[in-house]
Short mmCIF file of C-alpha atoms and ligand atoms in Angstrom, two decimals:
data_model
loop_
_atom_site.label_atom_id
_atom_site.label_comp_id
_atom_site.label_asym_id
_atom_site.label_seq_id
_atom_site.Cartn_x
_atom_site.Cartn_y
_atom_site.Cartn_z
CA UNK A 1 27.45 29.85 23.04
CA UNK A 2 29.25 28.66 20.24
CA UNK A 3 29.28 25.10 20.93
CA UNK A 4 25.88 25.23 21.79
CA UNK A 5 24.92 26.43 18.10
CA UNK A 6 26.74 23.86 16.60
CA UNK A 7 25.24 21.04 18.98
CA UNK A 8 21.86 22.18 17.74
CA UNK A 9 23.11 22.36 13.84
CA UNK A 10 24.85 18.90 14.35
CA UNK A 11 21.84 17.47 16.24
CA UNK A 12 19.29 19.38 13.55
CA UNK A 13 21.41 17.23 10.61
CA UNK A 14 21.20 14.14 12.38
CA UNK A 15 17.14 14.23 12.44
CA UNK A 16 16.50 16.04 9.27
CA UNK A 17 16.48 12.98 6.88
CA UNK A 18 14.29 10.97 9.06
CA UNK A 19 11.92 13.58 9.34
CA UNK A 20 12.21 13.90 5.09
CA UNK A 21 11.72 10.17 4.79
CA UNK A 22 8.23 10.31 7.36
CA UNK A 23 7.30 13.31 5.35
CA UNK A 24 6.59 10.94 2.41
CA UNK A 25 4.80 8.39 4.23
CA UNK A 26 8.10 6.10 4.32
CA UNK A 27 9.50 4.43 7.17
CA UNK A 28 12.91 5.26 7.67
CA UNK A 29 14.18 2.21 7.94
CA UNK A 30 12.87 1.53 4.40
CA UNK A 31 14.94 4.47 3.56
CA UNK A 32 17.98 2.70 4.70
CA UNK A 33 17.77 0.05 2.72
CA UNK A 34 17.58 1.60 -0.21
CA UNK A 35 14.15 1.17 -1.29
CA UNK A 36 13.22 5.06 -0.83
CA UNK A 37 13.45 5.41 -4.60
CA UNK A 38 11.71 2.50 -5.71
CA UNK A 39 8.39 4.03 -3.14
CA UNK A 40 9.28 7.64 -3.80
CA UNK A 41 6.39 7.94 -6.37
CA UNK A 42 4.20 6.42 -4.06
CA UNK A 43 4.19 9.08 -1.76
CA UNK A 44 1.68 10.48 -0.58
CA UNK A 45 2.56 14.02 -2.40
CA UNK A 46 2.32 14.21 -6.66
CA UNK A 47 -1.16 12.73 -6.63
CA UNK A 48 -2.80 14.16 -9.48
CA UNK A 49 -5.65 11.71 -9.54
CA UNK A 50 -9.15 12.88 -8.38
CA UNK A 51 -10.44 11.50 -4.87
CA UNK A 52 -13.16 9.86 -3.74
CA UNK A 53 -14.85 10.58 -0.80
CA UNK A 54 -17.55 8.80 1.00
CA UNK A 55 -19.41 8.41 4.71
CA UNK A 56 -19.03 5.42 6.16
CA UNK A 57 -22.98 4.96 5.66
CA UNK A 58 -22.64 5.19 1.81
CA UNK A 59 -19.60 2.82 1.74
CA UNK A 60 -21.69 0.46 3.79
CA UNK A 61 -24.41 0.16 1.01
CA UNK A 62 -21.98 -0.29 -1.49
CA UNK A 63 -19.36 -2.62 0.24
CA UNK A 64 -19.93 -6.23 1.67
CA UNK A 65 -19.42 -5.68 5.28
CA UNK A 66 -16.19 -7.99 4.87
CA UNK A 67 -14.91 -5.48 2.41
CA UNK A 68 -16.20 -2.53 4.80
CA UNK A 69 -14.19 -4.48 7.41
CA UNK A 70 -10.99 -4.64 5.84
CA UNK A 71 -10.99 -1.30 2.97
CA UNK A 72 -12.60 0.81 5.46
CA UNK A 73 -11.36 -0.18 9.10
CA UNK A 74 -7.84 -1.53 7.93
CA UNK A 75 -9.02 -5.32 8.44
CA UNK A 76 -7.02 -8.16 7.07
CA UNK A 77 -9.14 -11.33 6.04
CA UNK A 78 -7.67 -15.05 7.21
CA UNK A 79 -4.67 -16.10 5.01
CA UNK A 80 -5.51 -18.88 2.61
CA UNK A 81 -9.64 -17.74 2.84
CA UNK A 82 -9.40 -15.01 0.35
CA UNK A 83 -10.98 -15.64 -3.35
CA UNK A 84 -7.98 -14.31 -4.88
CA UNK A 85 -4.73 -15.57 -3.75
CA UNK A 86 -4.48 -18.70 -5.96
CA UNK A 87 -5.89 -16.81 -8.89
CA UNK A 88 -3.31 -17.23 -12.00
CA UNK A 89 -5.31 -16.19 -14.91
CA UNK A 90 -4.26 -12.89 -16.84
CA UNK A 91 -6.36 -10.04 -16.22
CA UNK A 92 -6.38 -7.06 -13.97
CA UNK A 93 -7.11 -6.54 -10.13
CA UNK A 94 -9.33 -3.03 -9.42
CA UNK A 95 -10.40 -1.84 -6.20
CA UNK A 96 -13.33 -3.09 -4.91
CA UNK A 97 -14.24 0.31 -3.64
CA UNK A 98 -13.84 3.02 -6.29
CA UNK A 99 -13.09 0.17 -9.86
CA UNK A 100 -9.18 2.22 -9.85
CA UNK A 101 -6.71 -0.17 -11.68
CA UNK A 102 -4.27 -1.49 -8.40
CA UNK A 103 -2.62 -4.24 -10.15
CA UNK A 104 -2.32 -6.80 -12.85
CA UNK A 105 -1.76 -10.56 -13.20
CA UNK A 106 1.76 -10.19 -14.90
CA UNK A 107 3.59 -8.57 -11.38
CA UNK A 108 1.31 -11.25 -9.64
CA UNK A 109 3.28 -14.38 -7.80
CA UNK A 110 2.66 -17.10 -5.78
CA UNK A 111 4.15 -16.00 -2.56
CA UNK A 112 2.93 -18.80 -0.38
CA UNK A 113 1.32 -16.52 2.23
CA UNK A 114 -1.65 -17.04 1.94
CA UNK A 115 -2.90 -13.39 0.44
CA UNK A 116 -2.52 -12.25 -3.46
CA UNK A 117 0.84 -10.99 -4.20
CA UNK A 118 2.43 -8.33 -6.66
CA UNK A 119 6.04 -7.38 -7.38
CA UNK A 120 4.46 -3.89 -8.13
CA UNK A 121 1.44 -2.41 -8.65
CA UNK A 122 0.18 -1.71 -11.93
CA UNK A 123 1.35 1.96 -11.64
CA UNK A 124 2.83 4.08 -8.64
CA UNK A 125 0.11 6.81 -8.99
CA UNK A 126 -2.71 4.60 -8.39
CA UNK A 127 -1.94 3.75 -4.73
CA UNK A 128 -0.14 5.53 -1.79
CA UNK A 129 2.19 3.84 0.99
CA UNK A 130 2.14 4.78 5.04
CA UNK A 131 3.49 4.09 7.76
CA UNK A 132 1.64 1.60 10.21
CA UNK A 133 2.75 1.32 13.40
CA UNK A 134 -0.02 -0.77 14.72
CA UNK A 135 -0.19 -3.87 16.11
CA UNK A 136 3.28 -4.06 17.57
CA UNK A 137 4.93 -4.00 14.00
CA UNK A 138 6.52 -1.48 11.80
CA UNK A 139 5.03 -1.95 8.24
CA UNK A 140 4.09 0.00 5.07
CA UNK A 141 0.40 0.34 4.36
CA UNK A 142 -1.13 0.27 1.16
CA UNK A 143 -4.04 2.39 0.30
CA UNK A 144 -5.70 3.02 -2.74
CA UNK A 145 -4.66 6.53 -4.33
CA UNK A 146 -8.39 7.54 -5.47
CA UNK A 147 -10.94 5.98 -2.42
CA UNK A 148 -8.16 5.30 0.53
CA UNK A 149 -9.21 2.18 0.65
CA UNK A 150 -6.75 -0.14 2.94
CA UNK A 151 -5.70 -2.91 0.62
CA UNK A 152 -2.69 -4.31 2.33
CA UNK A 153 0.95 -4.00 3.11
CA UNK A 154 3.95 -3.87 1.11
CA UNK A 155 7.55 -5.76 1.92
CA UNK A 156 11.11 -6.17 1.16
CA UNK A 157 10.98 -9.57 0.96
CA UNK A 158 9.87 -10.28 -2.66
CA UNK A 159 11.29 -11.51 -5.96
CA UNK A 160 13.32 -9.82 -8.64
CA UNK A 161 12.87 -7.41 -10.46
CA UNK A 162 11.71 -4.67 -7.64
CA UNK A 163 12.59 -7.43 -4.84
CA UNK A 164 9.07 -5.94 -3.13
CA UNK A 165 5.87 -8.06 -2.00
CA UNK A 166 2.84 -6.42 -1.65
CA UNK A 167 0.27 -8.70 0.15
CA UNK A 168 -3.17 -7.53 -0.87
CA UNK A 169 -6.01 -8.50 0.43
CA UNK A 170 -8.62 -10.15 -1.72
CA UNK A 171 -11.31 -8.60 -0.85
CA UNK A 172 -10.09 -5.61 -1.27
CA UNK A 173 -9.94 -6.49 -5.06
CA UNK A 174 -12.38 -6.94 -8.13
CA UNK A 175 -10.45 -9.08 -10.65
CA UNK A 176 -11.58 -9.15 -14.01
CA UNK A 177 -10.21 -11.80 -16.24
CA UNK A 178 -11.29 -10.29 -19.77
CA UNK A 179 -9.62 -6.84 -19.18
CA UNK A 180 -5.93 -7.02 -20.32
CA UNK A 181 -3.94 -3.70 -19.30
FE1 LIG B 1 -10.29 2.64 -4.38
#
């Protein structure tokens, strides 16, 4: 009986970080490498921000349906189609949805991908990360904090200084060249 208490302790400790890291919306394999700080502020918990919610009806009359396709229904728009991802001027990227600020021009970087990229967004609070399973792939969604609006998928593969890529799609995005953060 003994052993069998500390099988289920042992077996308890094992599991228990895993289950920590999923908690917060963070693959655990992300958690390995380290990265579990950089995203911790992302998670989905410490949102202070206000929400906005919507039917799919009134995001319809306010969304292109290629935006409805892609912030609504987790779409992803053809690489090298979208209006955005050879955009260098300075300004900041909102979301199409709800106008929060998602990123700016100085964290933005030619990945070659084919989809804007950003070394980071333009602060941790505005958008949330989760885990996607889908599509035969283990990735990290990004959503906007205030609609939920899918805008993409972060990385590790990116440049210094957070070494992370998140590939957003365009349409996802309002950019507005005037605006400086
Ligand atoms: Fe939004």
């Amino acid at each position: 009986m003994k052993y069998m208490a500390l099988a289920v302790f042992l077996l308890f400790a094992a599991i228990s970080p895993q289950m920590q890291a999923q908690d917060h919306g963070i693959s655990a394999t992300a958690s390995k490498k380290g990265t579990q700080a950089k995203r911790s502020a992302t998670s989905q918990k410490d949102k202070s921000m206000s929400k906005i919610e919507k039917s799919d009806s009134e995001w319809r009359k306010i969304l292109t349906p290629e935006q409805f396709r892609i912030l609504r229904e987790k779409g992803t728009e053809v690489a090298f189609t979208g209006k955005y991802y050879k955009t260098d001027k300075d300004g900041n990227y909102r979301c199409a949805g709800c106008g929060n600020l998602l990123f700016t021009s100085k964290d933005k970087f030619d990945s070659g991908c084919g989809w804007p990229s950003f070394t980071s967004p333009a602060d941790n609070k505005n958008i949330t990360i989760h885990r996607d399973l889908s599509h035969g792939m283990i990735r990290e969604e990004v959503r906007c904090a205030k609609c939920g609006g899918h805008l993409g998928h972060v990385f590790d593969d990116g440049p210094q200084p957070t070494g992370l890529r998140y590939c957003i799609n365009s349409a996802s995005l309002d950019f507005d060249a005037s605006e400086k953060k």
